[in-house]
mmCIF file of C-alpha atoms in Angstrom:
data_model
loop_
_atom_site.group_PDB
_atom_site.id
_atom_site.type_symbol
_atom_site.label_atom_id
_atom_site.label_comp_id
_atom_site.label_asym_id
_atom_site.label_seq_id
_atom_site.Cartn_x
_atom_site.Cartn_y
_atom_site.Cartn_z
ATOM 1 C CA UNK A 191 0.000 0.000 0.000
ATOM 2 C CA UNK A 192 0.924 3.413 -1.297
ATOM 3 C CA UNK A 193 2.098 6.037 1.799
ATOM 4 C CA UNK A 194 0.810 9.445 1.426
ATOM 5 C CA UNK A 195 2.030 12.105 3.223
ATOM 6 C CA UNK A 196 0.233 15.608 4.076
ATOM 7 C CA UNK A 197 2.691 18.726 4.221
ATOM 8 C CA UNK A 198 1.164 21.937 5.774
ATOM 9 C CA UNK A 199 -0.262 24.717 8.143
ATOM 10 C CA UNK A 200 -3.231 24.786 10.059
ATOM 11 C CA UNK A 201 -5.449 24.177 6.287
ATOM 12 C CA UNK A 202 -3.701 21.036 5.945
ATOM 13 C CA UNK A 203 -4.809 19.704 9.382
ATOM 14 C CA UNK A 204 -8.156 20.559 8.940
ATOM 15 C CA UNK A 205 -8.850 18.046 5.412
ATOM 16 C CA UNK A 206 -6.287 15.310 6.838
ATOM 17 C CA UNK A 207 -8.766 12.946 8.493
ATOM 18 C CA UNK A 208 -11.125 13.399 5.591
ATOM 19 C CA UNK A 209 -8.158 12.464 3.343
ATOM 20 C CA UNK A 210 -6.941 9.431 5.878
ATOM 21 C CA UNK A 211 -10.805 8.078 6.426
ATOM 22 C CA UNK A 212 -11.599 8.135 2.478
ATOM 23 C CA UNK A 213 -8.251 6.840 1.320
ATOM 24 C CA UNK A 214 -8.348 3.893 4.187
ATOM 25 C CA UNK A 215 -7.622 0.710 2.796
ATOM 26 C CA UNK A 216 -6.019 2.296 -0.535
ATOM 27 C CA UNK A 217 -3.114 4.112 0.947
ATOM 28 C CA UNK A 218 -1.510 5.450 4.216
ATOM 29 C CA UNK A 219 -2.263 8.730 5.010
ATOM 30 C CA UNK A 220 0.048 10.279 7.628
ATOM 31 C CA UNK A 221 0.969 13.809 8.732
ATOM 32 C CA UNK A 222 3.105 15.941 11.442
ATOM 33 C CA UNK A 223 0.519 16.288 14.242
ATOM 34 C CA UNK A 224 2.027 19.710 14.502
ATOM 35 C CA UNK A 225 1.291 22.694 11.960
ATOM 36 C CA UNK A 226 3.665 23.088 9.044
ATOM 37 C CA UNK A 227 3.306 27.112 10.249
ATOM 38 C CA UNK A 228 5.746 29.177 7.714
ATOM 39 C CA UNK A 229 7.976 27.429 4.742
ATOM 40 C CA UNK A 230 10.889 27.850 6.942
ATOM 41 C CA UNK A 231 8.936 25.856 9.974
ATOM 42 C CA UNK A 232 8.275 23.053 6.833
ATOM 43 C CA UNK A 233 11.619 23.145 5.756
ATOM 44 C CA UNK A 234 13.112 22.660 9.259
ATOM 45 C CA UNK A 235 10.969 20.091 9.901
ATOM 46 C CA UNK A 236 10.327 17.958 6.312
ATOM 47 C CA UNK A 237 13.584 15.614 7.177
ATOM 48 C CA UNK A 238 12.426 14.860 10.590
ATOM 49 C CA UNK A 239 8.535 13.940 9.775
ATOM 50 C CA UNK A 240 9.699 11.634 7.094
ATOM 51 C CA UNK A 241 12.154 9.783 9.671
ATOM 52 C CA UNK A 242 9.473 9.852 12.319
ATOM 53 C CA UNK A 243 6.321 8.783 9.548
ATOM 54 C CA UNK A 244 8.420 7.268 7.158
ATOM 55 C CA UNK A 245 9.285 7.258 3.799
ATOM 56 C CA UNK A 246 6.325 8.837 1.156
ATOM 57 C CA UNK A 247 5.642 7.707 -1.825
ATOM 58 C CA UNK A 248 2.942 10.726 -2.536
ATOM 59 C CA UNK A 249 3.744 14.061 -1.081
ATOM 60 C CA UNK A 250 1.077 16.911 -1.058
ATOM 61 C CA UNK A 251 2.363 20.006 0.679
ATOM 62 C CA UNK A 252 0.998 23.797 0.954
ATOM 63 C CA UNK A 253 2.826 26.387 3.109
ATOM 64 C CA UNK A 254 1.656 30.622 2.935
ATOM 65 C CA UNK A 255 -0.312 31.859 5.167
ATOM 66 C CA UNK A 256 2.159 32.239 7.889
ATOM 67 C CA UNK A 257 4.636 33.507 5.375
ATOM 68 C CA UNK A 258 1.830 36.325 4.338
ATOM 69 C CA UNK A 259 0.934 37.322 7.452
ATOM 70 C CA UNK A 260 1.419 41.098 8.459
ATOM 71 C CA UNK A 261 1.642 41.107 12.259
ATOM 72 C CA UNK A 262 0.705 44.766 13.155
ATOM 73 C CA UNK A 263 2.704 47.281 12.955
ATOM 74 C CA UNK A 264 4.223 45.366 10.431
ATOM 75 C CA UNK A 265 3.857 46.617 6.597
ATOM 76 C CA UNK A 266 5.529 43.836 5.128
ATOM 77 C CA UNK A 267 4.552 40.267 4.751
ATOM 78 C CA UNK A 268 6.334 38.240 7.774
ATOM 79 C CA UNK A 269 8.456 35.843 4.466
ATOM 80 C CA UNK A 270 9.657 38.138 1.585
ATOM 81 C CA UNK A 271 8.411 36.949 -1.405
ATOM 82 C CA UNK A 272 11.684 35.663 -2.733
ATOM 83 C CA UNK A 273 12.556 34.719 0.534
ATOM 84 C CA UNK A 274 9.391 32.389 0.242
ATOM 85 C CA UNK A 275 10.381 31.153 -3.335
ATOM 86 C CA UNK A 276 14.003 30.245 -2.344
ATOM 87 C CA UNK A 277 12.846 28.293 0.660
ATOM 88 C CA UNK A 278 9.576 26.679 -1.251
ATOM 89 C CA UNK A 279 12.638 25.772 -4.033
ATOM 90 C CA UNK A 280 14.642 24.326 -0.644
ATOM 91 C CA UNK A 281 11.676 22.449 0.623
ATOM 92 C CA UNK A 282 11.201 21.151 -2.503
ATOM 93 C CA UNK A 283 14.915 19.950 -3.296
ATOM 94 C CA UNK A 284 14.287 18.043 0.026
ATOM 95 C CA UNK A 285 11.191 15.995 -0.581
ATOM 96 C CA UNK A 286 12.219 14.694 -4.269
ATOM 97 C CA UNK A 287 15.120 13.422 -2.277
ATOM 98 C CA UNK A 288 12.674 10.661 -1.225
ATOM 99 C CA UNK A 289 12.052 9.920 -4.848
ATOM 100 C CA UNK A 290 8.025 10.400 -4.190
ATOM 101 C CA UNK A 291 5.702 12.126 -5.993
ATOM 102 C CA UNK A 292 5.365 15.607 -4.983
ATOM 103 C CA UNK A 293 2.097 17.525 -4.699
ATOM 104 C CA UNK A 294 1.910 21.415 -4.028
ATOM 105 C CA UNK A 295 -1.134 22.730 -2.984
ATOM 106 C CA UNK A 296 -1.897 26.692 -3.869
ATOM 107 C CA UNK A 297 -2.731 29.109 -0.316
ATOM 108 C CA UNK A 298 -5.911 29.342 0.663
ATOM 109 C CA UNK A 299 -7.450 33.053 0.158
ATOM 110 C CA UNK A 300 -9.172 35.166 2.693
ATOM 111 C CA UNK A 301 -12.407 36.988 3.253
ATOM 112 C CA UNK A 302 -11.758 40.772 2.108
ATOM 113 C CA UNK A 303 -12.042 41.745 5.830
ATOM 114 C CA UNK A 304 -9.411 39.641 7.366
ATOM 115 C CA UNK A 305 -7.007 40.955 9.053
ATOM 116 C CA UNK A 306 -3.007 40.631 8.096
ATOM 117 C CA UNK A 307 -3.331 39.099 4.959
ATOM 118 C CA UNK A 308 -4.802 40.396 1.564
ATOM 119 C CA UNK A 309 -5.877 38.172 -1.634
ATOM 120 C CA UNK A 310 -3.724 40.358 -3.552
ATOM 121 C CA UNK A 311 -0.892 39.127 -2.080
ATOM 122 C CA UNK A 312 -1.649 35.674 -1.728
ATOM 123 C CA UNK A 313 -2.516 35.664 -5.518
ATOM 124 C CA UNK A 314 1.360 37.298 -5.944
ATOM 125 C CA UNK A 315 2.901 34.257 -3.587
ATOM 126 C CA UNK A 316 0.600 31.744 -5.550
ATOM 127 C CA UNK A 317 1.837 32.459 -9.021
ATOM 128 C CA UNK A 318 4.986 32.826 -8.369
ATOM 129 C CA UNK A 319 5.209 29.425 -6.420
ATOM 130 C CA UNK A 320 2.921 27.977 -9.171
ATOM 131 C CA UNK A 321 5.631 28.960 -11.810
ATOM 132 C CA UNK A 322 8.373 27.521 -9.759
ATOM 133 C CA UNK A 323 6.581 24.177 -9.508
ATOM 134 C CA UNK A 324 6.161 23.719 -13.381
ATOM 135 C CA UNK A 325 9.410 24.791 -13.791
ATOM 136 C CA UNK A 326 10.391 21.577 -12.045
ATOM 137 C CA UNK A 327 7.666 19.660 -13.013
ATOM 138 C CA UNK A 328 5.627 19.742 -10.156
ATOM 139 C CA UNK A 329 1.842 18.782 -10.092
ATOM 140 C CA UNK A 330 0.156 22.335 -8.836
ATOM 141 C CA UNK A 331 -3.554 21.507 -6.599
ATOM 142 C CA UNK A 332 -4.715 25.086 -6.574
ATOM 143 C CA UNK A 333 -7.069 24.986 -3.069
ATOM 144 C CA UNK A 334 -7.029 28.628 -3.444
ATOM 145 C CA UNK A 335 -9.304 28.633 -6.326
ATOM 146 C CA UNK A 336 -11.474 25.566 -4.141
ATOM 147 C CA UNK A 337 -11.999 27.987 -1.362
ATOM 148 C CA UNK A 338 -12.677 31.049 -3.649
ATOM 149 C CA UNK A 339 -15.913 29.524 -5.326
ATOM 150 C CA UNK A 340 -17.706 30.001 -1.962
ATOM 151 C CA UNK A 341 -15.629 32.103 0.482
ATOM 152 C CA UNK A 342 -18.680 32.998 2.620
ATOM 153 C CA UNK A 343 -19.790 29.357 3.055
ATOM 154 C CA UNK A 344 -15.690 27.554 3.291
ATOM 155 C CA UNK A 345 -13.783 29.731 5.415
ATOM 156 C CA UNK A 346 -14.612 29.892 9.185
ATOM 157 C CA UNK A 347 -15.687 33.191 11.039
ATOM 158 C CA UNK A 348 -12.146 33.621 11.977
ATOM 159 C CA UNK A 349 -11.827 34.567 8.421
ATOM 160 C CA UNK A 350 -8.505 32.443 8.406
ATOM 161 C CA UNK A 351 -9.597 28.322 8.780
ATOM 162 C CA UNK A 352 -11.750 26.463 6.902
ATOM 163 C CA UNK A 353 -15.229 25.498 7.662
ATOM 164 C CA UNK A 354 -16.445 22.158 7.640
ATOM 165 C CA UNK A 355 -17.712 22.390 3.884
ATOM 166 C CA UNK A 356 -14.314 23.842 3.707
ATOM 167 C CA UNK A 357 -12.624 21.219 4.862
ATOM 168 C CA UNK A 358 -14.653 18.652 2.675
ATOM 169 C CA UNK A 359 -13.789 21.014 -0.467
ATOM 170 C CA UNK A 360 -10.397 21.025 -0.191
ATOM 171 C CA UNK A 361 -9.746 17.174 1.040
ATOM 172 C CA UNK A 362 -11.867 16.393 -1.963
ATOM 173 C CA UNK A 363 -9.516 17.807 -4.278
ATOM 174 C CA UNK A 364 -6.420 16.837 -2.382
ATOM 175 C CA UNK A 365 -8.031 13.051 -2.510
ATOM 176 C CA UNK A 366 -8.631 13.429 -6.864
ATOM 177 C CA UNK A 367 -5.131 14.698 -6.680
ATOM 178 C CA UNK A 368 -3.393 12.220 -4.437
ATOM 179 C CA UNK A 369 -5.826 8.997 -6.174
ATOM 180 C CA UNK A 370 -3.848 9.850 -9.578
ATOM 181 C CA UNK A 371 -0.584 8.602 -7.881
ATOM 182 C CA UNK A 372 -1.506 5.686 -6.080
#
């Protein structure tokens, strides 16, 4: 059996049991209990979750909405954007070391309102990670434009998280995405 392995923030967490439960008995799904937070927190960490969880065949992976946050007074986004590419390019270079299929899944956007993070922006990170990832032949899941068909009704009143019919969205893509490789 095929092991799949779930790379992410907070977003990630939320569709991983939906993932595990409707991919049981056709692959492992396994993931860091703790949140992927920033690509810098993924990058530090990516060698040590696939000791501890093994060795992937299927990675799917999403970092950005730590990097994008602006925590007040701050102007800029905490994770330059080239700063974000280089490490995203890092990260990467890391989990094709495991020879598995790698997986990156687009940032989830934001209600207009929410605070410390602007669609704008994450639209900016998005396509410039997207064109990194076909430049190495990477398989691009773009969640953000998932969550954007019905921001009211998938993102949670925090206006960060996912709702439940947010969290079903997404894992249903990630499962399509994932069932290709297994």
């Amino acid at each position: 059996m095929k092991k799949v392995m779930l790379l992410g923030d907070s977003i990630r967490i939320g569709y991983q049991p939906l993932v595990r439960a409707a991919l049981e008995g056709q692959a492992e799904v396994v993931g860091p209990e703790e949140n992927g937070r920033f690509a810098k927190h993924t990058l530090w960490g990516a060698n040590l979750w696939i000791r501890d969880l093994g060795t992937p065949d299927i990675i799917h992976w999403n970092n950005g909405l730590w990097d994008l946050h602006h925590e007040a007074p701050m102007v800029e986004a905490l994770t330059s954007l080239d700063e974000y590419i280089l490490t995203l390019g890092r990260i990467l270079n890391e989990l094709r070391r495991t020879g598995a299929a790698v997986i990156f899944a687009t940032t989830t956007p934001v209600p207009v309102d929410a605070i410390g993070r602007s669609n704008a922006e994450i639209d900016a990170y998005n396509a410039a990670a997207a064109q990194l990832m076909r430049h190495h032949g990477v398989e691009i899941n773009d969640l953000n434009a998932v969550v954007k068909r019905d921001l009211q009704s998938f993102i949670c009143e925090d206006n960060l998280h996912l709702s439940e019919a947010g969290n079903r969205a997404c894992a249903d893509r990630v499962i399509e995405a994932v069932r290709k490789y297994i």
